[in-house]
Protein backbone atom coordinates (compact mmCIF):
# COMPACT_ATOMS: atom_id res chain seq x y z
CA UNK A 1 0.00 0.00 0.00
CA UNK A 2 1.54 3.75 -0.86
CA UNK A 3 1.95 6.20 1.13
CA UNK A 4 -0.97 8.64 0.17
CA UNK A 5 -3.34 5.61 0.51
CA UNK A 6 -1.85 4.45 3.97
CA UNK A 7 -2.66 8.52 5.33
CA UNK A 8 -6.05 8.26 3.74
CA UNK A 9 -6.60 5.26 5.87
CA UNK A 10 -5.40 6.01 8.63
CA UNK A 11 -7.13 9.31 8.32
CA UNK A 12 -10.83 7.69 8.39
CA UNK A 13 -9.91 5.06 10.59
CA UNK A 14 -8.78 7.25 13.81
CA UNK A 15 -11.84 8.83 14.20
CA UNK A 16 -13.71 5.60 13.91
CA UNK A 17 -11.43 4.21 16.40
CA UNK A 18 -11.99 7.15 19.12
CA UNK A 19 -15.59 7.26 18.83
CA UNK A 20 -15.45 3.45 19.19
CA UNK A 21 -13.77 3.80 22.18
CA UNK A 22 -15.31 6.93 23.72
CA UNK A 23 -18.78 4.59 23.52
CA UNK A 24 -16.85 1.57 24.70
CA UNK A 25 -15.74 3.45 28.05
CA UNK A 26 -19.67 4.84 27.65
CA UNK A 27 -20.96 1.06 27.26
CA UNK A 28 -18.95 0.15 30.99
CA UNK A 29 -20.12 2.89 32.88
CA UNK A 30 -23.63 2.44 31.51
CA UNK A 31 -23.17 -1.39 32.56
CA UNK A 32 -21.37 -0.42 36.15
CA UNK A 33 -25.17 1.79 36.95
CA UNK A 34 -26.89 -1.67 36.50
CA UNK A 35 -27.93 -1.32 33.30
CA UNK A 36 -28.03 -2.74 29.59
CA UNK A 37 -25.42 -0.65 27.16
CA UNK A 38 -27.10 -2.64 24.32
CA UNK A 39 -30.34 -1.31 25.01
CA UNK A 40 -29.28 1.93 25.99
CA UNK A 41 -27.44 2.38 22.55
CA UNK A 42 -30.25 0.90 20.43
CA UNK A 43 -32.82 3.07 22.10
CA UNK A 44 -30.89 6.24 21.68
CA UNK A 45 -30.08 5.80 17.87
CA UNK A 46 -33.74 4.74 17.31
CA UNK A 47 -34.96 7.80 19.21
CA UNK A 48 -32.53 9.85 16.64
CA UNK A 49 -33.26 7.71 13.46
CA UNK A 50 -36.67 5.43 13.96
CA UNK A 51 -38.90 7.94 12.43
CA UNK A 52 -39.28 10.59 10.05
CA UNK A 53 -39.80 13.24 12.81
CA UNK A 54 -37.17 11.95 14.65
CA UNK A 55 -34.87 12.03 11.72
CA UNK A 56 -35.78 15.81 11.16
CA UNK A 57 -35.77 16.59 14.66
CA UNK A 58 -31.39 15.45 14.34
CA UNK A 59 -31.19 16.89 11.23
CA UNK A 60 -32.71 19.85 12.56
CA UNK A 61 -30.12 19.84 15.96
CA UNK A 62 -27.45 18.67 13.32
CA UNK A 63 -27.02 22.16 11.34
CA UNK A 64 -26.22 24.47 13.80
CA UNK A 65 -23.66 22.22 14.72
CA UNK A 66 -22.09 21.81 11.46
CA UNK A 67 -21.86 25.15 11.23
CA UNK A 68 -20.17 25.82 14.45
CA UNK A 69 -17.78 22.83 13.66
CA UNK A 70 -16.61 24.77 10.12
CA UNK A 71 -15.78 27.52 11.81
CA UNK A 72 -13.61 25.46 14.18
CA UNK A 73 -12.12 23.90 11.69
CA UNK A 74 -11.34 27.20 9.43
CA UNK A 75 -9.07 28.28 12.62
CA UNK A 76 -7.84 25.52 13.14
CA UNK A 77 -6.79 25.26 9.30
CA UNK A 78 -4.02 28.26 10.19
CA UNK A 79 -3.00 26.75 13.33
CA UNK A 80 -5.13 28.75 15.79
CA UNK A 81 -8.05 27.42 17.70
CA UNK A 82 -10.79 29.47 17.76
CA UNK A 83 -13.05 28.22 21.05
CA UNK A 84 -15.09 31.18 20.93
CA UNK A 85 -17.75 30.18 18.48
CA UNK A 86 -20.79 30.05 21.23
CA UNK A 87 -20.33 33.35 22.31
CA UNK A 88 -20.17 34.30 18.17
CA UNK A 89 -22.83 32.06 17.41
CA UNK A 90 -25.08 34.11 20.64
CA UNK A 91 -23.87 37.44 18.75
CA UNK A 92 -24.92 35.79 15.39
CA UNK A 93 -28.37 34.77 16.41
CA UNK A 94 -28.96 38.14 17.81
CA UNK A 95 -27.25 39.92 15.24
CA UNK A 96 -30.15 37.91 12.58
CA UNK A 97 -33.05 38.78 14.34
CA UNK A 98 -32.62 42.66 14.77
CA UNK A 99 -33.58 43.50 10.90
CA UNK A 100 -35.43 40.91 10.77
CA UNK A 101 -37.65 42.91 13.42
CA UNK A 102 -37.35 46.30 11.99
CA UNK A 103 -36.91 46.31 8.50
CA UNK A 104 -40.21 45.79 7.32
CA UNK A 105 -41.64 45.54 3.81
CA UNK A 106 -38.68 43.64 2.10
CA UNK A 107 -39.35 40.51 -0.07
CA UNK A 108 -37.70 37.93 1.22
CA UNK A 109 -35.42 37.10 -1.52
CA UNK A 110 -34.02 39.91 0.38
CA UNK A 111 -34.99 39.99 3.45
CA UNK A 112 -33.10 36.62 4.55
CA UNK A 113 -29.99 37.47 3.03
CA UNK A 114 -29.95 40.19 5.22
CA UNK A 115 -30.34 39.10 8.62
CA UNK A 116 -28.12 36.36 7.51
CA UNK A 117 -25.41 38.39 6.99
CA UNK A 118 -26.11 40.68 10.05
CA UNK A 119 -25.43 37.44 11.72
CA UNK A 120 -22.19 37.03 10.23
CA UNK A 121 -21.23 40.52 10.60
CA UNK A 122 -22.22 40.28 14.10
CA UNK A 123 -20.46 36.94 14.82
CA UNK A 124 -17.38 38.40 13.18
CA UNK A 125 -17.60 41.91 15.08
CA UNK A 126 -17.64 39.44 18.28
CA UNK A 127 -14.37 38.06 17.37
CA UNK A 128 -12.39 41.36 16.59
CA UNK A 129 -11.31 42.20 20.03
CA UNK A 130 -10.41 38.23 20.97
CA UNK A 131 -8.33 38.79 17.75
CA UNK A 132 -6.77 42.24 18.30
CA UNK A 133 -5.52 40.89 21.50
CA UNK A 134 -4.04 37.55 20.31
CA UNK A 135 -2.50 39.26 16.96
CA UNK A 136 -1.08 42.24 18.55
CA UNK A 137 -0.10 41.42 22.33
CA UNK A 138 0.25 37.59 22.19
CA UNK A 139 -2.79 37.45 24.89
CA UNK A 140 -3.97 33.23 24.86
CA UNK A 141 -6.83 33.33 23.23
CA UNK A 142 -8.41 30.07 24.64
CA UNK A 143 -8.78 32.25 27.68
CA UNK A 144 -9.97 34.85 25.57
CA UNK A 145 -12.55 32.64 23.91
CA UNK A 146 -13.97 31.38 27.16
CA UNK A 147 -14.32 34.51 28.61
CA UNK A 148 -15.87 35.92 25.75
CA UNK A 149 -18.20 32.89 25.80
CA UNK A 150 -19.24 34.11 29.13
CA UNK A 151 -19.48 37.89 28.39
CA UNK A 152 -22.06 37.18 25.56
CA UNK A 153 -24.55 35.03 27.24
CA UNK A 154 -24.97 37.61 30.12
CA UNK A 155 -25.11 40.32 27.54
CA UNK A 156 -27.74 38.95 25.14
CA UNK A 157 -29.50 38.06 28.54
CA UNK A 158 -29.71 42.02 29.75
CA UNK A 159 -30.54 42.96 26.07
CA UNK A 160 -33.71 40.15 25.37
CA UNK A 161 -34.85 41.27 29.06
CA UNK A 162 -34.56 44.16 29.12
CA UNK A 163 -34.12 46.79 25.73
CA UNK A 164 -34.98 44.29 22.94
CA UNK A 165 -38.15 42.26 25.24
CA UNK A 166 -41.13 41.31 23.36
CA UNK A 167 -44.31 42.79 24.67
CA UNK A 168 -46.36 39.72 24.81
CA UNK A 169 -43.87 36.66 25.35
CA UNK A 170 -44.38 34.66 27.79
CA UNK A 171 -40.78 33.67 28.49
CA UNK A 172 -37.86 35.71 27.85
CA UNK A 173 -37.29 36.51 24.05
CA UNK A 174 -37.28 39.14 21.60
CA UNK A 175 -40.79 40.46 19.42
CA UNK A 176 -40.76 37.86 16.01
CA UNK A 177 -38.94 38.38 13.37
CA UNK A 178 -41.12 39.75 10.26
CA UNK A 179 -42.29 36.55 7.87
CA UNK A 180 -40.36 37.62 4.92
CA UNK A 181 -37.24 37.11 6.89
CA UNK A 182 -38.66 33.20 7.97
CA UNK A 183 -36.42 30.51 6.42
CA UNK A 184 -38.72 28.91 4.02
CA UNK A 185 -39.45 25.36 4.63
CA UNK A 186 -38.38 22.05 2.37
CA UNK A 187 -40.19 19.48 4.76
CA UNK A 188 -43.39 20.69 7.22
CA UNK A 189 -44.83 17.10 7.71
CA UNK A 190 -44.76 15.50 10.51
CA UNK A 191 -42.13 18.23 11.53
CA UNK A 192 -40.59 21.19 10.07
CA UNK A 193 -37.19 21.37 8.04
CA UNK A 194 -35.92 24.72 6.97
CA UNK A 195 -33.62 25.33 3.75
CA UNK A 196 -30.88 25.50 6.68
CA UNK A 197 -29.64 21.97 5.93
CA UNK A 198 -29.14 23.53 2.02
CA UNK A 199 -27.21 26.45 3.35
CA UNK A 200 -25.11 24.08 5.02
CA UNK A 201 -23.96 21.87 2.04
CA UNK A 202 -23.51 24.78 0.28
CA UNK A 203 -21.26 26.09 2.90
CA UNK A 204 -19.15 22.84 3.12
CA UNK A 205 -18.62 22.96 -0.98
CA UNK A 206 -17.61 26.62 -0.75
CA UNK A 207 -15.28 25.88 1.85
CA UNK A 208 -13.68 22.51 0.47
CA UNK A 209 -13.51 24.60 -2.31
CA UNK A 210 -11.80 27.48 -0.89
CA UNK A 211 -9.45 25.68 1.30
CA UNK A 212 -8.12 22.83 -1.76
CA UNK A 213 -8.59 24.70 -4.86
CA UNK A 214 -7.31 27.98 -4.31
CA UNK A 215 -4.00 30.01 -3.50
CA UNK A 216 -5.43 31.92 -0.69
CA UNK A 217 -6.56 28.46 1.02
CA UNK A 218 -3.27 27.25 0.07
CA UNK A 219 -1.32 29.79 2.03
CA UNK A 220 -3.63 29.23 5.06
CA UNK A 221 -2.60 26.01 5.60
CA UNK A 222 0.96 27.01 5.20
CA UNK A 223 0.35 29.18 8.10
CA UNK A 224 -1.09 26.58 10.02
CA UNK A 225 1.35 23.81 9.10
CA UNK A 226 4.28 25.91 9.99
CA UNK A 227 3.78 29.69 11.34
CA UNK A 228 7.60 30.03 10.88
CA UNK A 229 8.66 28.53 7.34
CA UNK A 230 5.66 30.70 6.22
CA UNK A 231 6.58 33.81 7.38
CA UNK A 232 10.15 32.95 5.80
CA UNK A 233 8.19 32.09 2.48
CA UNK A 234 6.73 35.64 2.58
CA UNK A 235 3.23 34.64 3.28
CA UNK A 236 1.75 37.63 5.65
CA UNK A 237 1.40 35.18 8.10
CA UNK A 238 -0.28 38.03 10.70
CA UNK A 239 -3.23 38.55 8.06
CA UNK A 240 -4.26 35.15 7.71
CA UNK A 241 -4.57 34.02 11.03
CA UNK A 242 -7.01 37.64 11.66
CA UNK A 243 -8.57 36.60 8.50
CA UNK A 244 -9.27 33.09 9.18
CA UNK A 245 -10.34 33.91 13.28
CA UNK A 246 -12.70 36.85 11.59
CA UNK A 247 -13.93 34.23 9.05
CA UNK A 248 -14.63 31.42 12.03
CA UNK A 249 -16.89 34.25 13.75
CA UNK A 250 -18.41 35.03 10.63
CA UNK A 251 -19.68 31.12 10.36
CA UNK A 252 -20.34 31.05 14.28
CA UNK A 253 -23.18 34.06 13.45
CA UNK A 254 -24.51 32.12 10.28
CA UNK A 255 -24.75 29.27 12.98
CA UNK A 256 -27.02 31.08 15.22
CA UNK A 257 -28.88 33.13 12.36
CA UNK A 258 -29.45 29.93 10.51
CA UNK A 259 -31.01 28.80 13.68
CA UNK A 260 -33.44 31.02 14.54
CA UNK A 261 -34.78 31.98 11.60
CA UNK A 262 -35.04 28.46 10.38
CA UNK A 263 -36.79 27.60 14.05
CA UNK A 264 -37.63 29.97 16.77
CA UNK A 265 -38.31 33.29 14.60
CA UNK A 266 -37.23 35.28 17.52
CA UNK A 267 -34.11 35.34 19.67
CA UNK A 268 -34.82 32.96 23.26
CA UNK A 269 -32.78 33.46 25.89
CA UNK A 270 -30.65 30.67 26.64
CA UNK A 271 -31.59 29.27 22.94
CA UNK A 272 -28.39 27.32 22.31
CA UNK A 273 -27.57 24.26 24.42
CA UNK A 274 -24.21 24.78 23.40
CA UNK A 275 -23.66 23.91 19.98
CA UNK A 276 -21.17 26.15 19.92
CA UNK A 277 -18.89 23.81 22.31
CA UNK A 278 -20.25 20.81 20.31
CA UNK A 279 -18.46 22.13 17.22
CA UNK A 280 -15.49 21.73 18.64
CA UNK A 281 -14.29 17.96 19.38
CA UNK A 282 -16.02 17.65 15.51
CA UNK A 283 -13.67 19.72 13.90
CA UNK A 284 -10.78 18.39 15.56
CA UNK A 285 -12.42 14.73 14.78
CA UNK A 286 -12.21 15.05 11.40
CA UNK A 287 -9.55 17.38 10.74
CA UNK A 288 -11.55 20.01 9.76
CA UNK A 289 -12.64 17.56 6.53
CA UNK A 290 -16.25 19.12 5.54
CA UNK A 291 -17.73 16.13 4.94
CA UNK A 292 -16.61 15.07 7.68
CA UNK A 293 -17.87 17.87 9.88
CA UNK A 294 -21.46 17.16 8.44
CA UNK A 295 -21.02 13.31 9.30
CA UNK A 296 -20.25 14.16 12.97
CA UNK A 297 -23.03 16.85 13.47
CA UNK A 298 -25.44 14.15 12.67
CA UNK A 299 -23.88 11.81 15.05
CA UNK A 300 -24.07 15.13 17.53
CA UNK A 301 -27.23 16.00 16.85
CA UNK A 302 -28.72 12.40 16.92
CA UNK A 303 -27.24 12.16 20.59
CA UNK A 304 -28.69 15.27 21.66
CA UNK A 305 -32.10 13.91 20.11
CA UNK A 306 -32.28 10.30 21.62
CA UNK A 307 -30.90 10.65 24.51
CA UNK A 308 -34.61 11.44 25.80
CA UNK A 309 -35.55 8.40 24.43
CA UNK A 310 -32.99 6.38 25.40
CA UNK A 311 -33.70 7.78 29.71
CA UNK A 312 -37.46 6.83 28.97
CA UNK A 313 -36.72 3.53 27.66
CA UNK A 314 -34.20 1.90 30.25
CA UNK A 315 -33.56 4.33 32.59
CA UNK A 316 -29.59 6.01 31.56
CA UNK A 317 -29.58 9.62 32.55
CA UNK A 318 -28.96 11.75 29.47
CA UNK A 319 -25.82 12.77 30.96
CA UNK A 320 -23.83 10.19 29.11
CA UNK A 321 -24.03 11.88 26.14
CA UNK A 322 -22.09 14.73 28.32
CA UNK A 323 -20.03 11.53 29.13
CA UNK A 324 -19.73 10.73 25.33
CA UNK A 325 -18.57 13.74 24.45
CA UNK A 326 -16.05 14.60 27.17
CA UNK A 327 -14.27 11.12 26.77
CA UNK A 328 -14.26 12.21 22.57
CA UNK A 329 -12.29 15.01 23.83
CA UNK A 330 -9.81 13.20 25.42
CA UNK A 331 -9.27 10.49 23.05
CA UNK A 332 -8.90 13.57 20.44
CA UNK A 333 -5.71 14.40 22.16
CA UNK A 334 -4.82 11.07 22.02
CA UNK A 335 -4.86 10.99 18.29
CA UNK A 336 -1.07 11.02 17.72
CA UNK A 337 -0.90 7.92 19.84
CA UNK A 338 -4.05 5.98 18.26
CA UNK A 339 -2.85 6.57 15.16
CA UNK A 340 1.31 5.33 15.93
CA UNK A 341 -0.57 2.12 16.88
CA UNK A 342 -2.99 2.17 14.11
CA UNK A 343 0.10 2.21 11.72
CA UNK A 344 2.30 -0.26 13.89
CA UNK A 345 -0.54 -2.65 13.31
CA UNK A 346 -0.70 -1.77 9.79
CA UNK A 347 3.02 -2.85 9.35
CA UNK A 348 2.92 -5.59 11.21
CA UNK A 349 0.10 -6.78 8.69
CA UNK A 350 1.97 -6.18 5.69
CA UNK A 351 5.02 -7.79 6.92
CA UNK A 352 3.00 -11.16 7.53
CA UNK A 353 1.62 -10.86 4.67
């Protein structure tokens, strides 16, 4: 086997491995409460995939997700990791809805193409000062991101309360959006669908596209494969990592734009469960592969989704899939090690053979 195919291997194998094994460690803590893991499993992924709703319903929890684990992965592309993208996506969301209240009287053709790219702007207008810091005083922006995480929940909680409150909502939330700014709808039976799951498809092509088939992309990877050599090659090596931590905000807004006006139509407080986070361990699971990124927001999304079914069933809390996720972490930094033994085991095959 060459070389290239040996990487390309190894490269869909790891994950598979570490989300084998974050399930495995899963399956014995499931088993150590006193109860089935077989069951548990089958009941979750049937709650997430048995029916049409439920399929929509993971789809549905799926997109955001995606979105949030592009932008990851567009950071991560130049060697920076932006962990920010809640906060942006918060900004983004909030960011959507605000023409989508006020201007009045556009078509939606539009109308949505608007607020989405209020999101963006907003998402990416979120991420300037994060990126100031870390670009021009060195300041870590994981502590930056985290904080900022913080900073925009408490905000967009004081703004949906208090300036920005809708008149007659019951809970806390903003007034609806107008209709012409309402994600039309490609599914409404049993449950709804939005054009959402378009967007992001189109989003993944554009950015396969911009990250393998052109110079720009080229040089961002430079950047991220080696800050130094690329600097030496003269590739502004300062512009690309503000571009690509400006662009990551910019897909954390779509995220929460994309979600609200597909679903809600007005801004909730406390809307996101943290998709944001959930982004995250998927980008870094898949290298920041688009397809890839889609694959594991379903497998996100479909764990957010059964795990009510799975607690109704036999009786495992839904914090597992906290459990799932936090072990995925781990294992994800692991990886150099699973894959050294994933190719050890490779050679040792070949040489048998």
């Amino acid at each position: 086997m060459n070389k290239g195919k040996k990487e390309m291997m190894a490269n869909v194998l790891t994950p598979l491995v570490i989300i084998c094994m974050a399930f495995l460690f899963a399956s014995v803590l499931i088993l150590s409460a006193g109860f089935n893991p077989v069951a548990a499993f089958y009941h979750l992924f049937a709650g997430a995939f048995g029916t049409k709703a439920s399929l929509i319903n993971t789809i549905n929890k799926a997109v955001p997700i995606a979105f949030a684990g592009f932008a990851v992965a567009l950071s991560k592309k130049a060697g920076i990791f932006n962990i920010g993208i809640e906060g942006q996506l918060i900004f983004g969301a909030f960011g959507s809805v605000l023409p989508g209240i006020f201007l009045k009287g556009l078509p939606a053709v539009i109308h949505i193409p608007v607020c989405l790219l209020s999101g963006m702007l907003f998402g990416a207008a979120y991420a300037l000062l994060p990126t100031l810091l870390f670009v021009k005083r060195g300041t870590n922006l994981m502590v930056m991101g985290i904080m900022m995480n913080n900073i925009a929940s408490l905000v967009i909680t004081y703004l949906i309360v208090g300036p920005f409150a809708g008149k007659n909502a019951t809970v806390s939330s903003t007034e609806m959006v107008e209709e012409s700014a309402f994600l039309p709808y490609i599914i409404t039976k049993p449950n709804k669908l939005s054009i959402g799951i378009l967007i992001v498809f189109a989003v993944a092509f554009l950015m396969w596209l911009f990250i393998n088939k052109t110079s720009i992309g080229y040089e961002l990877k430079m950047c991220g494969a080696n800050r130094q050599a690329a600097r030496y090659s003269g590739i502004k090596v300062t512009f690309y990592m503000t571009a690509a931590l400006l662009l990551s905000g910019a897909l954390g807004g779509l995220a929460g734009g994309v979600e609200i006006l597909g679903n809600y139509h007005r801004m909730y407080d406390s809307f996101s469960p943290g998709y944001g986070f959930d982004g995250i361990p998927i980008a870094l699971l898949t290298g920041g592969n688009p397809i890839g990124v889609i694959a594991g927001a379903l497998l996100f999304g479909a764990l957010r989704v059964g795990a009510m079914k799975m607690q109704t069933q036999v009786g495992v809390s839904t914090e597992i899939i906290t459990v799932i996720q936090g072990t995925l972490v781990v294992l994800i930094a692991c990886e150099s090690l699973i894959r050294f033994q994933l190719s050890r085991a490779g050679r040792r095959k070949e040489e048998k053979a």
